[in-house]
mmCIF file of C-alpha atoms in Angstrom:
data_model
loop_
_atom_site.group_PDB
_atom_site.id
_atom_site.type_symbol
_atom_site.label_atom_id
_atom_site.label_comp_id
_atom_site.label_asym_id
_atom_site.label_seq_id
_atom_site.Cartn_x
_atom_site.Cartn_y
_atom_site.Cartn_z
ATOM 1 C CA SER A 646 6.788 -14.490 -0.017
ATOM 2 C CA ALA A 647 3.714 -14.616 2.353
ATOM 3 C CA VAL A 648 0.002 -15.326 1.362
ATOM 4 C CA ILE A 649 -2.478 -13.097 3.150
ATOM 5 C CA SER A 650 -6.213 -13.642 3.294
ATOM 6 C CA GLN A 651 -8.733 -11.325 4.784
ATOM 7 C CA LYS A 652 -12.333 -11.776 5.956
ATOM 8 C CA PRO A 653 -14.884 -10.373 4.865
ATOM 9 C CA SER A 654 -13.892 -9.252 1.407
ATOM 10 C CA ARG A 655 -16.557 -6.831 1.482
ATOM 11 C CA ASP A 656 -19.600 -5.726 3.779
ATOM 12 C CA ILE A 657 -22.203 -3.258 3.952
ATOM 13 C CA CYS A 658 -23.021 -2.158 7.426
ATOM 14 C CA GLN A 659 -25.386 0.233 9.103
ATOM 15 C CA ARG A 660 -24.088 3.433 10.848
ATOM 16 C CA GLY A 661 -23.319 2.821 14.695
ATOM 17 C CA THR A 662 -22.532 -0.780 14.300
ATOM 18 C CA SER A 663 -19.097 -2.442 14.456
ATOM 19 C CA LEU A 664 -17.347 -4.693 11.959
ATOM 20 C CA THR A 665 -14.199 -6.921 12.697
ATOM 21 C CA ILE A 666 -11.813 -7.739 9.850
ATOM 22 C CA GLN A 667 -9.615 -10.722 10.051
ATOM 23 C CA CYS A 668 -6.279 -11.140 8.582
ATOM 24 C CA GLN A 669 -4.669 -14.534 8.223
ATOM 25 C CA VAL A 670 -1.072 -15.063 6.950
ATOM 26 C CA ASP A 671 0.401 -18.420 5.832
ATOM 27 C CA SER A 672 3.511 -18.014 7.816
ATOM 28 C CA GLN A 673 4.853 -16.499 11.132
ATOM 29 C CA VAL A 674 5.585 -12.823 11.179
ATOM 30 C CA THR A 675 6.577 -10.502 13.778
ATOM 31 C CA MET A 676 4.939 -7.221 12.402
ATOM 32 C CA MET A 677 1.443 -6.807 10.697
ATOM 33 C CA PHE A 678 0.050 -3.629 9.581
ATOM 34 C CA TRP A 679 -3.438 -2.222 8.969
ATOM 35 C CA TYR A 680 -4.045 0.321 6.212
ATOM 36 C CA ARG A 681 -7.166 2.488 5.125
ATOM 37 C CA GLN A 682 -7.796 3.533 1.703
ATOM 38 C CA GLN A 683 -10.552 5.913 1.468
ATOM 39 C CA PRO A 684 -12.257 6.648 -1.935
ATOM 40 C CA GLY A 685 -9.834 8.490 -4.211
ATOM 41 C CA GLN A 686 -7.159 8.644 -1.640
ATOM 42 C CA SER A 687 -3.887 6.979 -0.844
ATOM 43 C CA LEU A 688 -3.234 4.212 1.608
ATOM 44 C CA THR A 689 -2.938 5.504 5.154
ATOM 45 C CA LEU A 690 -1.246 3.492 7.873
ATOM 46 C CA ILE A 691 -3.681 2.835 10.817
ATOM 47 C CA ALA A 692 -1.564 0.944 13.101
ATOM 48 C CA THR A 693 1.273 -1.508 13.481
ATOM 49 C CA ALA A 694 0.437 -4.694 15.409
ATOM 50 C CA ASN A 695 3.188 -6.830 16.911
ATOM 51 C CA GLN A 696 2.355 -10.080 18.637
ATOM 52 C CA GLY A 697 2.534 -9.812 22.295
ATOM 53 C CA SER A 698 2.267 -5.988 22.594
ATOM 54 C CA GLU A 699 -0.488 -3.346 22.227
ATOM 55 C CA ALA A 700 -0.758 -2.022 18.888
ATOM 56 C CA THR A 701 0.939 1.243 17.953
ATOM 57 C CA TYR A 702 -1.445 3.794 16.309
ATOM 58 C CA GLU A 703 -0.707 6.507 13.935
ATOM 59 C CA SER A 704 -1.625 9.954 14.459
ATOM 60 C CA GLY A 705 -5.395 10.437 13.703
ATOM 61 C CA PHE A 706 -6.319 6.912 14.703
ATOM 62 C CA VAL A 707 -7.304 5.739 18.144
ATOM 63 C CA ILE A 708 -7.859 2.493 19.835
ATOM 64 C CA ASP A 709 -11.345 3.031 20.879
ATOM 65 C CA LYS A 710 -12.307 3.439 17.262
ATOM 66 C CA PHE A 711 -10.109 0.949 15.785
ATOM 67 C CA PRO A 712 -9.144 -1.857 18.281
ATOM 68 C CA ILE A 713 -6.647 -4.354 17.213
ATOM 69 C CA SER A 714 -5.924 -7.797 18.282
ATOM 70 C CA ARG A 715 -2.957 -9.800 17.714
ATOM 71 C CA PRO A 716 -3.137 -13.112 19.399
ATOM 72 C CA ASN A 717 -0.345 -15.042 17.608
ATOM 73 C CA LEU A 718 2.098 -14.710 14.756
ATOM 74 C CA THR A 719 -0.193 -15.507 11.962
ATOM 75 C CA PHE A 720 -3.399 -13.732 12.752
ATOM 76 C CA SER A 721 -4.778 -10.132 13.385
ATOM 77 C CA THR A 722 -8.060 -8.426 13.610
ATOM 78 C CA LEU A 723 -9.079 -4.905 13.188
ATOM 79 C CA THR A 724 -12.503 -3.770 14.494
ATOM 80 C CA VAL A 725 -14.088 -0.615 13.052
ATOM 81 C CA SER A 726 -16.257 0.495 15.990
ATOM 82 C CA ASN A 727 -19.406 2.819 15.933
ATOM 83 C CA MET A 728 -19.281 3.073 12.132
ATOM 84 C CA SER A 729 -20.362 6.318 10.217
ATOM 85 C CA PRO A 730 -20.362 6.708 6.339
ATOM 86 C CA GLU A 731 -16.913 8.307 6.695
ATOM 87 C CA ASP A 732 -15.568 4.990 7.569
ATOM 88 C CA SER A 733 -16.364 3.564 3.971
ATOM 89 C CA SER A 734 -13.189 2.719 2.815
ATOM 90 C CA ILE A 735 -11.063 -0.302 1.834
ATOM 91 C CA TYR A 736 -9.138 -1.814 4.868
ATOM 92 C CA LEU A 737 -5.880 -3.665 3.975
ATOM 93 C CA CYS A 738 -3.602 -5.691 6.226
ATOM 94 C CA SER A 739 -0.050 -6.212 5.351
ATOM 95 C CA VAL A 740 3.072 -8.002 6.860
ATOM 96 C CA GLU A 741 6.599 -7.559 6.782
ATOM 97 C CA SER A 742 8.784 -9.264 4.374
ATOM 98 C CA GLY A 743 11.788 -9.364 6.585
ATOM 99 C CA SER A 744 13.824 -7.917 3.657
ATOM 100 C CA ASP A 745 14.461 -4.277 2.911
ATOM 101 C CA TYR A 746 11.252 -3.173 4.434
ATOM 102 C CA GLU A 747 9.120 -4.650 1.701
ATOM 103 C CA GLN A 748 5.533 -5.501 2.729
ATOM 104 C CA TYR A 749 3.278 -8.261 1.674
ATOM 105 C CA PHE A 750 -0.395 -7.023 1.240
ATOM 106 C CA GLY A 751 -3.805 -8.892 1.652
ATOM 107 C CA PRO A 752 -6.705 -8.479 -0.846
ATOM 108 C CA GLY A 753 -8.410 -5.758 1.331
ATOM 109 C CA THR A 754 -11.841 -5.539 2.774
ATOM 110 C CA ARG A 755 -14.370 -3.178 1.158
ATOM 111 C CA LEU A 756 -16.530 -1.689 3.703
ATOM 112 C CA THR A 757 -19.536 0.567 2.961
ATOM 113 C CA VAL A 758 -21.238 2.302 5.782
ATOM 114 C CA THR A 759 -24.916 3.353 5.187
ATOM 115 C CA ALA B 532 4.326 16.899 6.743
ATOM 116 C CA GLN B 533 5.747 14.269 4.690
ATOM 117 C CA SER B 534 3.886 13.656 1.453
ATOM 118 C CA VAL B 535 4.120 11.627 -1.813
ATOM 119 C CA SER B 536 2.745 13.083 -5.020
ATOM 120 C CA GLN B 537 1.722 11.200 -8.021
ATOM 121 C CA HIS B 538 0.802 13.659 -10.605
ATOM 122 C CA ASN B 539 -0.974 11.383 -13.137
ATOM 123 C CA HIS B 540 -4.089 10.071 -11.732
ATOM 124 C CA HIS B 541 -5.491 8.257 -14.815
ATOM 125 C CA VAL B 542 -3.181 7.266 -17.996
ATOM 126 C CA ILE B 543 -4.345 5.836 -21.074
ATOM 127 C CA LEU B 544 -1.884 4.298 -23.567
ATOM 128 C CA SER B 545 -1.842 2.160 -26.637
ATOM 129 C CA GLU B 546 0.282 -0.971 -26.548
ATOM 130 C CA ALA B 547 3.952 -0.481 -27.438
ATOM 131 C CA ALA B 548 3.742 3.067 -26.158
ATOM 132 C CA SER B 549 6.396 4.228 -23.694
ATOM 133 C CA LEU B 550 5.347 4.850 -20.075
ATOM 134 C CA GLU B 551 6.497 7.215 -17.417
ATOM 135 C CA LEU B 552 4.809 7.831 -14.249
ATOM 136 C CA GLY B 553 5.779 10.566 -11.963
ATOM 137 C CA CYS B 554 6.424 10.332 -8.178
ATOM 138 C CA ASN B 555 7.758 13.129 -6.055
ATOM 139 C CA TYR B 556 8.201 13.137 -2.280
ATOM 140 C CA SER B 557 8.758 15.894 0.254
ATOM 141 C CA TYR B 558 11.011 14.319 2.785
ATOM 142 C CA GLY B 559 14.760 15.628 2.721
ATOM 143 C CA GLY B 560 16.606 12.861 4.487
ATOM 144 C CA THR B 561 17.507 9.370 3.735
ATOM 145 C CA VAL B 562 14.621 7.464 2.135
ATOM 146 C CA ASN B 563 13.672 4.165 0.770
ATOM 147 C CA LEU B 564 11.342 4.045 -2.252
ATOM 148 C CA PHE B 565 9.067 1.735 -3.525
ATOM 149 C CA TRP B 566 6.573 1.184 -6.425
ATOM 150 C CA TYR B 567 3.665 -1.179 -5.760
ATOM 151 C CA VAL B 568 1.251 -2.417 -8.418
ATOM 152 C CA GLN B 569 -2.246 -3.793 -8.266
ATOM 153 C CA TYR B 570 -3.539 -5.705 -11.086
ATOM 154 C CA PRO B 571 -7.354 -6.056 -11.453
ATOM 155 C CA GLY B 572 -8.690 -8.353 -8.744
ATOM 156 C CA GLN B 573 -5.311 -8.937 -7.273
ATOM 157 C CA HIS B 574 -3.270 -7.972 -4.231
ATOM 158 C CA LEU B 575 -0.878 -5.012 -4.104
ATOM 159 C CA GLN B 576 2.596 -6.365 -5.048
ATOM 160 C CA LEU B 577 6.010 -4.895 -5.113
ATOM 161 C CA LEU B 578 7.186 -3.819 -8.595
ATOM 162 C CA LEU B 579 10.659 -2.398 -7.569
ATOM 163 C CA LYS B 580 12.489 -0.626 -4.745
ATOM 164 C CA TYR B 581 15.267 1.530 -4.145
ATOM 165 C CA PHE B 582 17.481 1.469 -1.091
ATOM 166 C CA SER B 583 20.906 2.688 -2.035
ATOM 167 C CA GLY B 584 23.544 2.555 -4.729
ATOM 168 C CA ASP B 585 22.666 2.740 -8.377
ATOM 169 C CA PRO B 586 19.789 5.255 -8.711
ATOM 170 C CA LEU B 587 18.508 3.286 -11.622
ATOM 171 C CA VAL B 588 16.647 0.312 -10.450
ATOM 172 C CA LYS B 589 14.979 -2.517 -12.353
ATOM 173 C CA GLY B 590 12.019 -4.387 -11.425
ATOM 174 C CA ILE B 591 9.790 -7.154 -12.655
ATOM 175 C CA LYS B 592 8.094 -7.062 -15.963
ATOM 176 C CA GLY B 593 10.417 -4.634 -17.559
ATOM 177 C CA PHE B 594 9.880 -1.778 -15.365
ATOM 178 C CA GLU B 595 12.504 0.525 -14.036
ATOM 179 C CA ALA B 596 12.724 3.596 -11.983
ATOM 180 C CA GLU B 597 15.197 6.327 -11.415
ATOM 181 C CA PHE B 598 15.874 7.943 -8.098
ATOM 182 C CA ILE B 599 16.876 11.637 -8.665
ATOM 183 C CA LYS B 600 17.769 13.003 -5.227
ATOM 184 C CA SER B 601 18.125 16.624 -6.194
ATOM 185 C CA LYS B 602 14.511 16.516 -7.693
ATOM 186 C CA PHE B 603 13.021 14.303 -4.944
ATOM 187 C CA SER B 604 11.698 12.148 -7.569
ATOM 188 C CA PHE B 605 11.363 8.352 -8.233
ATOM 189 C CA ASN B 606 9.674 8.119 -11.659
ATOM 190 C CA LEU B 607 8.540 4.659 -13.102
ATOM 191 C CA ARG B 608 9.272 3.857 -16.593
ATOM 192 C CA LYS B 609 8.696 1.025 -19.218
ATOM 193 C CA PRO B 610 9.843 1.534 -22.767
ATOM 194 C CA SER B 611 6.946 -0.506 -24.346
ATOM 195 C CA VAL B 612 3.757 -1.298 -22.367
ATOM 196 C CA GLN B 613 1.387 -4.289 -22.847
ATOM 197 C CA TRP B 614 -2.131 -4.734 -22.346
ATOM 198 C CA SER B 615 -1.225 -6.722 -19.226
ATOM 199 C CA ASP B 616 0.226 -3.732 -17.542
ATOM 200 C CA THR B 617 -3.252 -2.307 -17.027
ATOM 201 C CA ALA B 618 -3.278 -1.618 -13.254
ATOM 202 C CA GLU B 619 -3.041 0.806 -10.551
ATOM 203 C CA TYR B 620 0.516 1.907 -9.628
ATOM 204 C CA PHE B 621 1.432 3.324 -6.108
ATOM 205 C CA CYS B 622 4.465 5.106 -5.250
ATOM 206 C CA ALA B 623 5.527 4.795 -1.512
ATOM 207 C CA VAL B 624 8.289 6.297 0.610
ATOM 208 C CA ASN B 625 9.721 4.838 3.884
ATOM 209 C CA ALA B 626 11.027 7.982 5.408
ATOM 210 C CA GLU B 627 11.553 6.808 8.925
ATOM 211 C CA ALA B 628 14.816 4.659 8.923
ATOM 212 C CA GLY B 629 14.407 1.296 10.555
ATOM 213 C CA THR B 630 10.651 1.248 10.288
ATOM 214 C CA TYR B 631 8.076 0.014 7.964
ATOM 215 C CA LYS B 632 6.174 3.256 7.995
ATOM 216 C CA TYR B 633 5.178 3.935 4.395
ATOM 217 C CA ILE B 634 3.759 7.159 3.013
ATOM 218 C CA PHE B 635 1.814 6.196 -0.211
ATOM 219 C CA GLY B 636 0.933 8.320 -3.217
ATOM 220 C CA THR B 637 -2.619 8.462 -4.351
ATOM 221 C CA GLY B 638 -2.050 5.986 -7.099
ATOM 222 C CA THR B 639 -2.139 6.130 -10.985
ATOM 223 C CA ARG B 640 -4.565 4.051 -12.912
ATOM 224 C CA LEU B 641 -2.994 2.886 -16.014
ATOM 225 C CA LYS B 642 -5.144 1.429 -18.964
ATOM 226 C CA VAL B 643 -3.327 -0.061 -21.877
ATOM 227 C CA LEU B 644 -5.388 -0.363 -25.145
ATOM 228 C CA ALA B 645 -4.809 -3.452 -27.207
#
């Protein structure tokens, strides 16, 4: 299995600012994913990030709001731009397991926007 | 739109009680089904998965789930819960063959009383 870490683990930010979340995995993986879990709701896939290509965003998510970088096979960042209170969520990264479409998840970043 | 429903949002049981958590999905084609668990302070981790074959699948820690195609269900069961099963449980469906695109349910918080 893969071990995934995320930084920061939590943050409180003011509206209008941006926050970059880092995701580090202890092994090389092709596919990394970013999810959002809003209070009381399910996890929703934001985008898929493959190394060497542009991230693929799901419906309702756009690159200008959630730019993603994937500079190598063990690291990715998600930026939440021009934040509003509605962006208050837990943001999780995950990676492919390479087997039966199982994913390994990071611990999440709890973001509060005031 | 595809969706996953978990009907029980909060469940409280005494130790040794039997557990069944419901999960229904709306997609009519071939699906891959997963149950993930998040213990307090820990990452989401895979509990069990169904890909094909025997519709009764067994996972870690004595959990099992039954895929009933006619009912679009994948309910999670455990005959006798322990205090250590206190966690949040998520059902997920991969309805796009060949991808990692999950649709998650909203989760069920289980509390087991010692």
